[in-house]
C-alpha atoms as a printed R data frame, in Angstrom:
    type eleno elety resid chain resno       x       y       z
1   ATOM     1    CA   UNK     A     1 139.715 111.415 103.321
2   ATOM     2    CA   UNK     A     2 142.594 113.741 102.511
3   ATOM     3    CA   UNK     A     3 143.779 113.007  98.979
4   ATOM     4    CA   UNK     A     4 146.857 110.823  98.742
5   ATOM     5    CA   UNK     A     5 146.581 109.621 102.319
6   ATOM     6    CA   UNK     A     6 145.083 106.450 103.719
7   ATOM     7    CA   UNK     A     7 142.148 106.513 106.124
8   ATOM     8    CA   UNK     A     8 144.239 106.401 109.312
9   ATOM     9    CA   UNK     A     9 146.835 108.803 107.887
10  ATOM    10    CA   UNK     A    10 144.024 111.263 107.099
11  ATOM    11    CA   UNK     A    11 142.549 110.903 110.572
12  ATOM    12    CA   UNK     A    12 145.905 111.540 112.209
13  ATOM    13    CA   UNK     A    13 146.654 114.538 109.981
14  ATOM    14    CA   UNK     A    14 143.196 116.006 110.627
15  ATOM    15    CA   UNK     A    15 143.929 115.759 114.361
16  ATOM    16    CA   UNK     A    16 147.404 117.263 114.020
17  ATOM    17    CA   UNK     A    17 146.031 120.149 111.957
18  ATOM    18    CA   UNK     A    18 143.211 120.717 114.456
19  ATOM    19    CA   UNK     A    19 145.434 120.860 117.548
20  ATOM    20    CA   UNK     A    20 148.049 123.106 115.856
21  ATOM    21    CA   UNK     A    21 150.787 122.017 118.266
22  ATOM    22    CA   UNK     A    22 153.326 119.233 118.659
23  ATOM    23    CA   UNK     A    23 152.030 115.910 119.978
24  ATOM    24    CA   UNK     A    24 153.431 112.561 121.044
25  ATOM    25    CA   UNK     A    25 152.266 109.261 119.642
26  ATOM    26    CA   UNK     A    26 150.688 108.619 123.067
27  ATOM    27    CA   UNK     A    27 148.647 111.848 122.889
28  ATOM    28    CA   UNK     A    28 147.423 111.047 119.366
29  ATOM    29    CA   UNK     A    29 146.628 107.490 120.468
30  ATOM    30    CA   UNK     A    30 144.509 108.774 123.361
31  ATOM    31    CA   UNK     A    31 142.574 110.998 120.971
32  ATOM    32    CA   UNK     A    32 142.004 108.168 118.491
33  ATOM    33    CA   UNK     A    33 140.880 105.778 121.225
34  ATOM    34    CA   UNK     A    34 137.851 107.993 121.826
35  ATOM    35    CA   UNK     A    35 136.393 106.574 118.592
36  ATOM    36    CA   UNK     A    36 138.160 103.254 117.974
37  ATOM    37    CA   UNK     A    37 140.264 100.470 119.380
38  ATOM    38    CA   UNK     A    38 143.796 100.902 118.105
39  ATOM    39    CA   UNK     A    39 147.281  99.840 119.148
40  ATOM    40    CA   UNK     A    40 150.090 102.182 120.108
41  ATOM    41    CA   UNK     A    41 152.392 100.514 117.565
42  ATOM    42    CA   UNK     A    42 149.873 101.127 114.764
43  ATOM    43    CA   UNK     A    43 149.738 104.855 115.512
44  ATOM    44    CA   UNK     A    44 153.533 104.981 115.883
45  ATOM    45    CA   UNK     A    45 154.012 103.270 112.503
46  ATOM    46    CA   UNK     A    46 151.553 105.549 110.707
47  ATOM    47    CA   UNK     A    47 153.074 108.686 112.225
48  ATOM    48    CA   UNK     A    48 156.522 107.464 111.165
49  ATOM    49    CA   UNK     A    49 155.190 106.977 107.620
50  ATOM    50    CA   UNK     A    50 153.723 110.503 107.673
51  ATOM    51    CA   UNK     A    51 157.150 111.752 108.744
52  ATOM    52    CA   UNK     A    52 158.755 109.851 105.838
53  ATOM    53    CA   UNK     A    53 156.180 111.381 103.451
54  ATOM    54    CA   UNK     A    54 157.127 114.863 104.702
55  ATOM    55    CA   UNK     A    55 153.775 115.553 106.343
56  ATOM    56    CA   UNK     A    56 155.077 115.516 109.926
57  ATOM    57    CA   UNK     A    57 158.350 116.677 111.415
58  ATOM    58    CA   UNK     A    58 159.624 115.208 114.641
59  ATOM    59    CA   UNK     A    59 162.114 115.786 117.406
60  ATOM    60    CA   UNK     A    60 163.413 113.401 119.977
61  ATOM    61    CA   UNK     A    61 161.967 113.612 123.461
62  ATOM    62    CA   UNK     A    62 163.699 110.987 125.547
63  ATOM    63    CA   UNK     A    63 162.863 107.579 124.145
64  ATOM    64    CA   UNK     A    64 159.989 108.891 122.025
65  ATOM    65    CA   UNK     A    65 159.333 111.528 119.381
66  ATOM    66    CA   UNK     A    66 157.192 114.620 119.407
67  ATOM    67    CA   UNK     A    67 155.520 115.214 116.036
68  ATOM    68    CA   UNK     A    68 154.218 118.382 114.411
69  ATOM    69    CA   UNK     A    69 152.490 119.072 111.100
70  ATOM    70    CA   UNK     A    70 154.917 120.465 108.516
71  ATOM    71    CA   UNK     A    71 152.294 122.693 106.926
72  ATOM    72    CA   UNK     A    72 148.717 123.765 107.543
73  ATOM    73    CA   UNK     A    73 145.756 121.861 106.148
74  ATOM    74    CA   UNK     A    74 145.090 124.797 103.849
75  ATOM    75    CA   UNK     A    75 148.658 124.752 102.481
76  ATOM    76    CA   UNK     A    76 148.470 120.985 101.946
77  ATOM    77    CA   UNK     A    77 145.102 121.297 100.194
78  ATOM    78    CA   UNK     A    78 146.475 124.063  97.962
79  ATOM    79    CA   UNK     A    79 149.394 121.816  96.984
80  ATOM    80    CA   UNK     A    80 147.032 118.942  96.131
81  ATOM    81    CA   UNK     A    81 144.974 121.345  94.008
82  ATOM    82    CA   UNK     A    82 148.092 122.638  92.260
83  ATOM    83    CA   UNK     A    83 149.331 119.122  91.511
84  ATOM    84    CA   UNK     A    84 145.913 118.144  90.154
85  ATOM    85    CA   UNK     A    85 145.853 121.195  87.908
86  ATOM    86    CA   UNK     A    86 149.405 120.545  86.692
87  ATOM    87    CA   UNK     A    87 148.475 116.967  85.778
88  ATOM    88    CA   UNK     A    88 145.222 117.840  84.044
89  ATOM    89    CA   UNK     A    89 146.612 118.187  80.530
90  ATOM    90    CA   UNK     A    90 144.595 121.311  79.720
91  ATOM    91    CA   UNK     A    91 144.839 123.763  82.591
92  ATOM    92    CA   UNK     A    92 142.511 126.370  81.080
93  ATOM    93    CA   UNK     A    93 139.729 123.841  80.456
94  ATOM    94    CA   UNK     A    94 140.208 122.359  83.916
95  ATOM    95    CA   UNK     A    95 139.905 125.790  85.503
96  ATOM    96    CA   UNK     A    96 136.746 126.539  83.501
97  ATOM    97    CA   UNK     A    97 135.173 123.280  84.702
98  ATOM    98    CA   UNK     A    98 136.257 124.103  88.256
99  ATOM    99    CA   UNK     A    99 134.706 127.580  88.098
100 ATOM   100    CA   UNK     A   100 131.456 126.214  86.633
101 ATOM   101    CA   UNK     A   101 131.043 123.997  89.677
102 ATOM   102    CA   UNK     A   102 131.691 126.596  92.398
103 ATOM   103    CA   UNK     A   103 128.917 127.219  94.907
104 ATOM   104    CA   UNK     A   104 128.066 130.873  95.610
105 ATOM   105    CA   UNK     A   105 130.017 130.589  98.887
106 ATOM   106    CA   UNK     A   106 133.050 129.155  97.100
107 ATOM   107    CA   UNK     A   107 132.852 131.878  94.450
108 ATOM   108    CA   UNK     A   108 132.807 134.512  97.206
109 ATOM   109    CA   UNK     A   109 135.825 132.878  98.847
110 ATOM   110    CA   UNK     A   110 137.649 132.904  95.511
111 ATOM   111    CA   UNK     A   111 136.831 136.591  94.992
112 ATOM   112    CA   UNK     A   112 138.106 137.385  98.495
113 ATOM   113    CA   UNK     A   113 141.296 135.407  97.863
114 ATOM   114    CA   UNK     A   114 141.901 137.289  94.613
115 ATOM   115    CA   UNK     A   115 141.673 140.566  96.551
116 ATOM   116    CA   UNK     A   116 144.460 139.354  98.828
117 ATOM   117    CA   UNK     A   117 146.522 137.807  96.041
118 ATOM   118    CA   UNK     A   118 145.513 139.264  92.667
119 ATOM   119    CA   UNK     A   119 146.297 137.495  89.365
120 ATOM   120    CA   UNK     A   120 149.907 138.119  88.422
121 ATOM   121    CA   UNK     A   121 150.631 138.860  92.070
122 ATOM   122    CA   UNK     A   122 154.107 137.347  92.007
123 ATOM   123    CA   UNK     A   123 156.058 140.474  91.295
124 ATOM   124    CA   UNK     A   124 153.573 141.922  88.801
C-alpha cells in the first residue's frame, strides 16, 4: 500500500501511474472490475478524494471528468521519503540506519543516482 493512502486509493494510484495517461472513472472501474466487484460511485468518490488530496488532476469531459496523476510514482515516493526524513528528529542517524539496511541492488541504485545528482547538486 502506498504510504498515506487507503487500500483502494493505492490501487487506483498504482493503475494511474502504470497507464501514464488520463483516464475516466469508467475506464478505471473497468480495470478494477477485473479483480473485484466494485460500484461506479465508489470509484468516483475515491478519485474525487484523490483529486482533493492533490494526487490527481481532472478536466471536464461532458458530464464526467478525465483524471490524470499529478506526479509520477517515483516523485510521490521521493516526497514520502523526504517527509519521513524531515520528521525523524535526527536526520543523520536516520540516514545511517537507512544506509545500513540497503540491499546491494539498492546501494547500486543510490550510487547511480548520486552520479546524476551529486551531493550539493543544487547550485554547488
